[in-house]
XYZ file of C-alpha atoms in Angstrom:
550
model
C 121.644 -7.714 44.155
C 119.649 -11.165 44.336
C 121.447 -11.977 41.050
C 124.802 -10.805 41.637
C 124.968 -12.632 45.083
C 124.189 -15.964 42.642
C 126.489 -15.073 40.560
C 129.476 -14.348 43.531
C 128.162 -17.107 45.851
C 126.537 -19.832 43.956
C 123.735 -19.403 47.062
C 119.806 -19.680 46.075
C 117.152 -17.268 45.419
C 116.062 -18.574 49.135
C 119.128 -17.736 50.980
C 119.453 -14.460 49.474
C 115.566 -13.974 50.665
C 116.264 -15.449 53.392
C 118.541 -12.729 54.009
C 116.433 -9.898 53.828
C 113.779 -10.816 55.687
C 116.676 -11.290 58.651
C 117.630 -7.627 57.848
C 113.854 -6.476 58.095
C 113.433 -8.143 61.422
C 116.176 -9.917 63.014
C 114.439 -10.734 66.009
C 111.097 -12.099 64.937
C 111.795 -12.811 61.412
C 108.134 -14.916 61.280
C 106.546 -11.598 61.465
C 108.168 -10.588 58.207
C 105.209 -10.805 55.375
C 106.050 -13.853 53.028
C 106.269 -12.845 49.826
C 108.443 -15.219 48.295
C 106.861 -16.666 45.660
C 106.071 -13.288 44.393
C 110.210 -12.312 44.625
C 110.773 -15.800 43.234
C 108.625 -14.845 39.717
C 109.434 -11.679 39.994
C 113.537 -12.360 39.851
C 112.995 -15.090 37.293
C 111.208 -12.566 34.729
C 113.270 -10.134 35.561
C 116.349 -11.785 34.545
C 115.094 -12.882 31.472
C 113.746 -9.331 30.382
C 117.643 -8.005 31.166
C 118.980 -10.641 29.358
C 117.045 -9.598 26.097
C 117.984 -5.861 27.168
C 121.738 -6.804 27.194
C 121.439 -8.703 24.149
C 119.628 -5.613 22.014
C 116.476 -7.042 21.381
C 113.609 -4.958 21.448
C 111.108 -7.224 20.399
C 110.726 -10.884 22.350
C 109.546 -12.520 19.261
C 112.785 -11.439 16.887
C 115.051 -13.722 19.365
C 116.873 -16.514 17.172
C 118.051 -19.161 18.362
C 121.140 -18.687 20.853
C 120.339 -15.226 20.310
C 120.641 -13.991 24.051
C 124.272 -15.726 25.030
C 127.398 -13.253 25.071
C 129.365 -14.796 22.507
C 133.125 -15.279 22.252
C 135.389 -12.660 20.981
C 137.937 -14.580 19.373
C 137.151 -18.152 17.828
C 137.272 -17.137 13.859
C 134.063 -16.137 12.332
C 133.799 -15.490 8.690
C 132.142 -12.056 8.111
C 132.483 -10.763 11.524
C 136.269 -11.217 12.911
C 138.302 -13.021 10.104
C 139.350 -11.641 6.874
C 136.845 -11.638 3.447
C 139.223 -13.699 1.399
C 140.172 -16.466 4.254
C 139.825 -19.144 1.972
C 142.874 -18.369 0.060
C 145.368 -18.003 2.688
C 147.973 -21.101 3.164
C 147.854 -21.487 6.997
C 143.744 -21.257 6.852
C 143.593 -24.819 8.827
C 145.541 -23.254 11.330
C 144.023 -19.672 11.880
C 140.724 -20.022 11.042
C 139.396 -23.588 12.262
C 136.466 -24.240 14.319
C 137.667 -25.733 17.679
C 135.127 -27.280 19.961
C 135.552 -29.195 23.056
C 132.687 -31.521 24.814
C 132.168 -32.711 27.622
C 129.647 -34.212 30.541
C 128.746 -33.716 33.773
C 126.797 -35.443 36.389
C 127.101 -32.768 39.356
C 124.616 -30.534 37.701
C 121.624 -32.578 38.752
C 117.908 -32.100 39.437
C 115.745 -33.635 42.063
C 111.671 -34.679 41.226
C 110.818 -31.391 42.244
C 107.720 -29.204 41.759
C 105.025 -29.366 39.000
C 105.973 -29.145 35.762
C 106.934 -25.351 34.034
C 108.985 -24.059 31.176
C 111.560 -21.944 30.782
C 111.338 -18.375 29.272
C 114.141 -18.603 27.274
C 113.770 -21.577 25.811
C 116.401 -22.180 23.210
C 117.105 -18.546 22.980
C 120.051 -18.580 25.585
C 122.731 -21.906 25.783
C 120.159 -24.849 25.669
C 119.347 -26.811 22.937
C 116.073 -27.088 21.394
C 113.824 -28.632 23.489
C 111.502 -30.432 20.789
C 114.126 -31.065 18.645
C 115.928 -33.166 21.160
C 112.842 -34.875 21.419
C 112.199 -35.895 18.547
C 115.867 -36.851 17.754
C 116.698 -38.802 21.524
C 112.804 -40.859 20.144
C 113.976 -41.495 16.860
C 117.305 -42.736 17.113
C 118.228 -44.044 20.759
C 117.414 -47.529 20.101
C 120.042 -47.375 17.267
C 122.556 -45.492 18.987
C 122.546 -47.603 21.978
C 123.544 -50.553 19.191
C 126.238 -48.164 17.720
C 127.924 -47.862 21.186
C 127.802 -51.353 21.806
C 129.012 -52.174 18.308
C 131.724 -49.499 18.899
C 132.964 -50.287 22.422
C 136.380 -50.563 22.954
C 139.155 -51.622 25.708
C 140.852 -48.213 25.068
C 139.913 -46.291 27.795
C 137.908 -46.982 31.003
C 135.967 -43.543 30.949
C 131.728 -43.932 31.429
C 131.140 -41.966 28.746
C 128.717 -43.083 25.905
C 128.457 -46.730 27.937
C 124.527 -47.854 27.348
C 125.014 -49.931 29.954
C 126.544 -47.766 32.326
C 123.183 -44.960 32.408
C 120.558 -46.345 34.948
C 118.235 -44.085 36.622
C 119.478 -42.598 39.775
C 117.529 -42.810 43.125
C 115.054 -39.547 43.042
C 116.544 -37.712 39.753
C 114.896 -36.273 37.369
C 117.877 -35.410 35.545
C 121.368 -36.641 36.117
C 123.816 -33.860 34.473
C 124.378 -32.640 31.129
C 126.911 -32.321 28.419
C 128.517 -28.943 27.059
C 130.141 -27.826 24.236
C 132.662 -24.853 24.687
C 135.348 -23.234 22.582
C 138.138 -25.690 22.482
C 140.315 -22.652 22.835
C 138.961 -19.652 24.711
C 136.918 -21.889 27.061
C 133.702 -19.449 26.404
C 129.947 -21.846 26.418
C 128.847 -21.914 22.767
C 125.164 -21.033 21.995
C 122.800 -24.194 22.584
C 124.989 -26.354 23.346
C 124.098 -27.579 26.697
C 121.326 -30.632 27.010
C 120.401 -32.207 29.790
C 121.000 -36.231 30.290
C 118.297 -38.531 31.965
C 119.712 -41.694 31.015
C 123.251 -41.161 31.139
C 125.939 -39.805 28.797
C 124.887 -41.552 25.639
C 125.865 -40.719 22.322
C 122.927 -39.821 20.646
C 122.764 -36.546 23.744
C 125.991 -35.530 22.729
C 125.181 -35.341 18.906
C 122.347 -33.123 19.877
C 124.603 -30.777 21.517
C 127.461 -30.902 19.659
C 125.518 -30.859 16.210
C 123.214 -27.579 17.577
C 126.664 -25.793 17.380
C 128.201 -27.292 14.401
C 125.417 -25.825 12.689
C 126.101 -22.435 13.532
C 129.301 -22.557 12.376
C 130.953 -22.185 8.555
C 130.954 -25.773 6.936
C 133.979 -24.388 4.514
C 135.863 -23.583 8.173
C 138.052 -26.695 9.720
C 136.698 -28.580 12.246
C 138.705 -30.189 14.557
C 136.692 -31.149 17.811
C 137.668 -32.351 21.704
C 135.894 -35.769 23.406
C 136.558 -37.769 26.203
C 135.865 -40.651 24.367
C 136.326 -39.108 20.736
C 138.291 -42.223 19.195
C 134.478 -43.837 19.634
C 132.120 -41.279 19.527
C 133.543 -39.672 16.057
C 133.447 -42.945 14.155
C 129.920 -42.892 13.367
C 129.062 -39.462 14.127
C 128.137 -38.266 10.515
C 126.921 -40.972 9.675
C 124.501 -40.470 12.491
C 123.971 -36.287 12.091
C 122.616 -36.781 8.810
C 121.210 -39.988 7.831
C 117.965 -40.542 8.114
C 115.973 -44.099 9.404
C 112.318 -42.965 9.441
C 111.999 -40.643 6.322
C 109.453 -37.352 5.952
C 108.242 -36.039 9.415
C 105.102 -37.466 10.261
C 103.739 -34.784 12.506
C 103.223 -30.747 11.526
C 105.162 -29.696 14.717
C 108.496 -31.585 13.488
C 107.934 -30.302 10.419
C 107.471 -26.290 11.820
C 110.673 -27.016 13.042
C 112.667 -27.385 9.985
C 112.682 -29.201 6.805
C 114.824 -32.245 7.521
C 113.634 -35.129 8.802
C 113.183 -35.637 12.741
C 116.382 -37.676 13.086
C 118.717 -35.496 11.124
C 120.373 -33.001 12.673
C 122.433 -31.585 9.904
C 121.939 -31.477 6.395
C 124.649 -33.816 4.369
C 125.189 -30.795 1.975
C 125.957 -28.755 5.578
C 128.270 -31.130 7.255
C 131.992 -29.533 7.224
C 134.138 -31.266 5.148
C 137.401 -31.221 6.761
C 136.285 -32.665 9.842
C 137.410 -34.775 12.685
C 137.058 -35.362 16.458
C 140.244 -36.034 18.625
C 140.862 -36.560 22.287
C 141.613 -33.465 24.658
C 145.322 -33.908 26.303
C 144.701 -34.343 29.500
C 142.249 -37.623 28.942
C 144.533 -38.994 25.481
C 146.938 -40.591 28.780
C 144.019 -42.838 29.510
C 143.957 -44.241 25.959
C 145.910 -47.009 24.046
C 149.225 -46.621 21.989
C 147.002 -46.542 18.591
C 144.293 -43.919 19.938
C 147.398 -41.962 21.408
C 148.811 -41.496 17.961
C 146.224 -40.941 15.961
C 144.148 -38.944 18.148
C 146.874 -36.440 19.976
C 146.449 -33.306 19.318
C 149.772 -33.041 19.913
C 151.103 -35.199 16.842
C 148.680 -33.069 14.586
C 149.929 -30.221 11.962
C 148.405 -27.409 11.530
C 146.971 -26.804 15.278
C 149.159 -25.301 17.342
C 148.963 -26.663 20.875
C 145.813 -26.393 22.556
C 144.895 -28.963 25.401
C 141.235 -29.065 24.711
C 140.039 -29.481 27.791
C 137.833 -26.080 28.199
C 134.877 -27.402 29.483
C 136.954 -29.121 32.510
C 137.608 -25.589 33.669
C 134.234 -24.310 33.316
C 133.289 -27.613 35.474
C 135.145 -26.463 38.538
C 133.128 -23.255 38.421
C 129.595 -23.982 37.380
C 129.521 -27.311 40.143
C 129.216 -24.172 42.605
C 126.029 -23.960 41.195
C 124.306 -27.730 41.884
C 123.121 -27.292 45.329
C 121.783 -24.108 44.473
C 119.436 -25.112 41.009
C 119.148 -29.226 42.045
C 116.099 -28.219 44.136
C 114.546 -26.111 41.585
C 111.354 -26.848 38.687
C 112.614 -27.570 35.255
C 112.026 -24.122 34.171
C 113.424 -22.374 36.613
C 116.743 -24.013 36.573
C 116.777 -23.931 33.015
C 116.994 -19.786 33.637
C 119.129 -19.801 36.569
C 121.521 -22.111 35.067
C 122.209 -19.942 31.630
C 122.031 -16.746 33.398
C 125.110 -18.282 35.407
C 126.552 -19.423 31.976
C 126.123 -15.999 30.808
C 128.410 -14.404 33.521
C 130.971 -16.734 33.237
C 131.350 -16.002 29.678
C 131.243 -12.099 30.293
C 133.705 -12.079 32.753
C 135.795 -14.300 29.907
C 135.392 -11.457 27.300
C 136.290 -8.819 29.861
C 139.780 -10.200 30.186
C 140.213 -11.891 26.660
C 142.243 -8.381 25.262
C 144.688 -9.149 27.973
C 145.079 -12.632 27.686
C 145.046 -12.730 24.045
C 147.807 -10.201 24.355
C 149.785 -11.949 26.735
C 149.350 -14.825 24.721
C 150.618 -13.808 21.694
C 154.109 -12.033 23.549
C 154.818 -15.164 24.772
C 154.174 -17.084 21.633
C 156.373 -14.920 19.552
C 159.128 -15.221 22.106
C 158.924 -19.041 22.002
C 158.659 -19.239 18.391
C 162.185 -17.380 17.984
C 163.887 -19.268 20.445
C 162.271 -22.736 18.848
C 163.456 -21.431 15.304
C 166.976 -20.728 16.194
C 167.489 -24.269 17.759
C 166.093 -25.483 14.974
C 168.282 -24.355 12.458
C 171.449 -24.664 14.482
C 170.133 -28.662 14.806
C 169.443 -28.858 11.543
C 172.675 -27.342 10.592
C 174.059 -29.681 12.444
C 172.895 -32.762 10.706
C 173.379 -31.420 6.607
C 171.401 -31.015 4.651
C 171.638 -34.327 3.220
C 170.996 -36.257 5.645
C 168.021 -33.838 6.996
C 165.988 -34.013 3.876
C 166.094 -38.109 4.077
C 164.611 -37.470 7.751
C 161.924 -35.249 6.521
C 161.151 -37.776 3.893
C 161.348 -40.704 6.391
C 159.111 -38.383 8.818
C 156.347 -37.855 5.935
C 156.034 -41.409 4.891
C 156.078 -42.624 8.638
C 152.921 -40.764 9.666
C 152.251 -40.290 13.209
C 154.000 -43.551 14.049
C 157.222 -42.227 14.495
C 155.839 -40.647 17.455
C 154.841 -43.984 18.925
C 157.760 -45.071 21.638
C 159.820 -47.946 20.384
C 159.766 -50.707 22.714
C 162.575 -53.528 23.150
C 161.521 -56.066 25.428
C 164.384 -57.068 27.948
C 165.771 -60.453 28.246
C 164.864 -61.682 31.932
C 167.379 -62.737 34.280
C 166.709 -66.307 33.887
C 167.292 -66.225 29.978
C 170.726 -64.750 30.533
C 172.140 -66.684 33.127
C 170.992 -69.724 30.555
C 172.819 -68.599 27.583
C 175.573 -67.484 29.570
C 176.010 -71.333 31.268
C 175.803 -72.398 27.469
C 178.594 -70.176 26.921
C 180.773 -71.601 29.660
C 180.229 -75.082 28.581
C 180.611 -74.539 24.973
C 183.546 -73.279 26.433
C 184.689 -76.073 28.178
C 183.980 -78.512 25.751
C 186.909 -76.816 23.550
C 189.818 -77.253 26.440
C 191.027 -80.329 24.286
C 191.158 -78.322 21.319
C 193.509 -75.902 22.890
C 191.567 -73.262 24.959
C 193.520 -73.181 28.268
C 191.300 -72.106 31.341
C 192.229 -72.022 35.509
C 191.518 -74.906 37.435
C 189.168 -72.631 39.322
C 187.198 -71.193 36.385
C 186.513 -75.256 35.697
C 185.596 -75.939 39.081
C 183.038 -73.552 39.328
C 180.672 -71.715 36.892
C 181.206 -67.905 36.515
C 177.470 -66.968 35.808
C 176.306 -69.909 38.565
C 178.330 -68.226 40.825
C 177.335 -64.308 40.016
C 173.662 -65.493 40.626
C 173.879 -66.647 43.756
C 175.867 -63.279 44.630
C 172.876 -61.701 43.591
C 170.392 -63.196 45.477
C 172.756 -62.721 48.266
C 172.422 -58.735 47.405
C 168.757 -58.904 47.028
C 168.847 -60.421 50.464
C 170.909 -58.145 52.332
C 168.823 -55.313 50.679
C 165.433 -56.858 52.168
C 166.604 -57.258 56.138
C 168.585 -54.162 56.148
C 165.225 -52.414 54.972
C 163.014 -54.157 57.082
C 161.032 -52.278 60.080
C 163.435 -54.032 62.397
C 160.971 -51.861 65.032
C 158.445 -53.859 64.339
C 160.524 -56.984 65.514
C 161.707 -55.567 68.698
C 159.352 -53.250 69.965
C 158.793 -54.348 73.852
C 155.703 -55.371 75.089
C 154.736 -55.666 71.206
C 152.547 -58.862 70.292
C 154.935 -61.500 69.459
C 157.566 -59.167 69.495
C 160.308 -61.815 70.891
C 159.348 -64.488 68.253
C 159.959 -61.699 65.121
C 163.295 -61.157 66.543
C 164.215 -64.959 66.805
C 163.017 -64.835 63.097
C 165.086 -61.757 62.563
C 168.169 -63.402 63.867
C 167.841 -66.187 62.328
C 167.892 -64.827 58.966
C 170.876 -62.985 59.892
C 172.606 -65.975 61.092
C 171.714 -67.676 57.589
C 172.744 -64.778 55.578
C 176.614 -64.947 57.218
C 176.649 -68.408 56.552
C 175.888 -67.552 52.661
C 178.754 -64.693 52.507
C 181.188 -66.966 53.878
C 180.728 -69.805 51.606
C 180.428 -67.021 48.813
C 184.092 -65.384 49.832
C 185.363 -68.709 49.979
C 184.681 -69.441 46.465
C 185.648 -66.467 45.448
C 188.771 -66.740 47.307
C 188.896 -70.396 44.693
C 188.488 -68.555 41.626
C 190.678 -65.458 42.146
C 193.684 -66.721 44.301
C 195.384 -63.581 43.395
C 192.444 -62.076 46.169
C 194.445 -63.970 48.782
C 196.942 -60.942 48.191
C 194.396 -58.518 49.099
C 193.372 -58.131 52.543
C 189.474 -58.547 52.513
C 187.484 -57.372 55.373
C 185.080 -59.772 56.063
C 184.288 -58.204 59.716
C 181.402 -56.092 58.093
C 177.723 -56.901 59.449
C 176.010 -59.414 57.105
C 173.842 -56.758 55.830
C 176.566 -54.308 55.194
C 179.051 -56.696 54.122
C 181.181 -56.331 50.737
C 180.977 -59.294 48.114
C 183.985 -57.844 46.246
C 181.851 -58.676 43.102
C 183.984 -57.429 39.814
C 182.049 -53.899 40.126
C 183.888 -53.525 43.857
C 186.773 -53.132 41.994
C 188.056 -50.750 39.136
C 189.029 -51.790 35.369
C 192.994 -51.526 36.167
C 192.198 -54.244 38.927
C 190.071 -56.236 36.435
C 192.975 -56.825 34.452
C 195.549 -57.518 37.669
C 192.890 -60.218 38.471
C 191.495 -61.771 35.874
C 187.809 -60.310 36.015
C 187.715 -59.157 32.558
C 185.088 -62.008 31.546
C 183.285 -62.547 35.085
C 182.580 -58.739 34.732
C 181.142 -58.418 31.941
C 178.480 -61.219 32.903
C 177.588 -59.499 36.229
C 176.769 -56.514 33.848
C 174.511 -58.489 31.831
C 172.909 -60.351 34.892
């Protein structure tokens, strides 16, 4: 019950103690015997005995590593879900790749808290190993610290794997940790969680991101999810498996396993096809270049995950900080994973259904996708389509890129448009005829300053005018002088504008214009106030088309 009410609530041991002693003796609950240090040890071993029971262990030393987590049903494993012969089957990068996502957060904290402990399960359940990540963080976070300094970039503004960025926090013993899920199921992968004292740097991510890689099949594809994966990927190998101290140097390293301290995976090991992209939700944050060559959206062979799974599990394990930030290291190194554990078993509970579901409306989509797609390309022939396709292949992923046409600004126009006119009027002699009106005044001269007058009438017809005459307002009477004046000013700008209108069209003087509108409201019988018949009656053809480039 003390564990399912975690589970439900998020609440502590304490509160669920709490609890019972209320139920025992509501009235003077200080009576109640205090036992709760001995219900405190006695749920933690408790949980991690049913944990080995659910798991099928019978013997505590047999536990591998990772050994105690409910795995997930569905990501492709070769000998246990996925066919024998795989490797031979075309769409292989597509069905049978290794999708992880990573990610950090700093809401699952813990406060200097009690006298040092360890946990029971050690790196049996979702943690990574504890000496390992040692020995690795000791060994290399001088140099990784250089590597994300030598590979910072102006592409995004995210915190992550920013050296700078990690100081200590006021009273924290440890300021959040980073995850690795399924990039597609969302389910916590085997030990990879850590824990992050200084920060989300790079060389706490390999540790938890390389602890699963190494579970996996190297011949699989791996295509991986990070915030900040156009950075953290460039160097990441290079990293995993190279060593910069040599042989271990102590006999506990070396128990450990064979490699050196600082190498996490063995070069022979490291997947081949591999490559770490940006999830969709954070590639909007990133430049043009990262967007097209790190979308997993402009990449074959994936399909269309978003690769965000370890943002959902976020808004469901933060439940859990107020509860475990209180707690020893060991302790909330077992409360936290027994948590993990339920999440993923209520995942595989309801994976039949969704993966059902899934695949309905997949199939659906697919059919509908392929018929428009061969009426379009039916549409085009089949000429011209297969000098697309070729265009398409040699283009890359920068035909996805938007192409962008700067605009001429309104300045530039009206320019070359008052060059026009003169040029213009420097060929009268030569036989161009033009109205005495049209030489008089300039067209685009005059179209600007009709304009303005727009822009103008726009502003004080949107203006609070409440603010202006609000009584009893402060300065209320010397906003609406303002406001008055303005719209005295703006009638006296319409009226010279009709007028030269008036100068340039005389065929207007046929036309009755009302010019009894409010200045705000009033018509400038620019060429769009009228249709294209009237353009022609009047002698707008020209003036029109340079309001429509102004």
């Amino acid at each position: 019950m003390a564990q399912m009410n975690n589970f439900c609530s998020a609440s502590s041991h304490w509160d669920f103690y709490e609890m019972i002693c209320r139920r025992t003796n509501n009235v003077h609950p200080e009576t109640v015997l205090d036992l709760y240090s001995q219900f405190r040890r006695v749920i933690c071993e408790w949980r991690y005995l049913h944990q080995v029971k659910r798991a099928l262990y019978l013997d505590l030393e047999g536990i591998q590593a990772g050994g105690l987590v409910v795995p997930c049903p569905t990501c492709p494993k070769p000998g246990v879900n996925i066919p024998d012969d795989w490797k031979t089957d075309p769409l292989k990068r597509l069905k049978y790749a290794s999708m992880l996502a990573v990610d950090g957060n700093f809401h699952l904290q813990r406060n200097h808290k009690g006298k040092p402990d360890y946990p029971l399960s050690g790196n049996r359940g979702f943690w990574a190993d504890q000496g390992e990540f040692d020995d690795y963080i000791m060994a290399k976070q001088a140099k990784h610290d250089d590597d994300a300094r030598r590979t910072a970039t102006k592409c995004h503004s995210f915190k992550a794997g920013d050296p700078s960025r990690s100081s200590h926090k006021f009273r924290k013993s440890v300021q959040g940790v980073v995850m690795v899920s399924c990039g597609r199921h969302f389910v916590i992968m085997p030990n990879g969680t850590v824990d992050l004292d200084k920060g989300e740097r790079f060389a706490y991510t390999d540790v938890a991101l390389a602890s699963v890689i190494r579970q996996q099949d190297k011949d699989q594809r791996h295509i991986h999810t990070y915030d900040i994966g156009c950075k953290y990927g460039i160097h990441f190998k290079e990293r995993v498996t190279m060593s910069v101290e040599g042989p271990h140097e102590d006999e506990a390293a070396a128990r450990r396993t064979s490699l050196p301290r600082d190498v996490l995976i063995s070069p022979d090991d490291f997947p081949a096809d591999f490559d770490i992209k940006v999830p969709s939700w954070h590639i909007l944050g990133h430049i043009m270049d990262c967007v097209l060559r790190k979308n997993l959206r402009y990449m074959p062979m994936v399909g269309h995950p978003a690769g965000e799974g370890v943002e959902t599990i976020w808004s469901i394990m933060n439940a859990h900080q107020y509860s475990t930030r209180e707690m020893t290291h060991g302790n909330r190194r077992d409360v936290l994973p027994d948590a993990f554990n339920y999440y993923n078993w209520k995942k595989l509970t309801t994976e039949c259904h969704r993966v059902s579901k899934a695949y309905t409306e997949a199939c659906k989509i697919y059919q509908s996708k392929e018929l428009d797609l061969k009426e379009i390309e039916k549409s085009i022939g089949t000429s011209k389509l297969q000098k697309l396709v070729s265009e398409a292949e040699n283009r890359g992923n920068e035909q996805y890129g938007a192409r962008v046409t700067k605009a001429p600004t309104k300045a530039k126009v009206l320019l070359e448009l008052k060059k026009m006119e003169d040029e213009r009027s420097a060929n009268i002699h030569s036989g161009i005829q033009e109205r005495s009106g049209e030489q008089r005044y300039s067209g685009a001269l005059f179209l600007s300053n009709a304009l303005e007058i727009e822009d103008l009438q726009y502003q004080l017809k949107t203006r609070n005018t409440e603010e202006f005459i609000i009584q009893g307002s402060s300065g209320a009477d010397k906003r609406r002088a303002q406001h008055l004046r303005s719209l005295d000013a703006l009638r006296r700008r319409i009226d010279e504008h009709l007028l030269v209108l008036l100068m340039i069209f005389p065929h207007l003087n046929e036309v009755s214009l009302d010019r009894s509108q409010a200045p705000t409201d009033q018509n400038l019988y620019l060429p769009s106030s009228f249709s294209d018949d009237q353009h022609k009656q009047y002698g707008m053809l020209e003036l029109a088309e340079q309001e429509g480039r102004l």
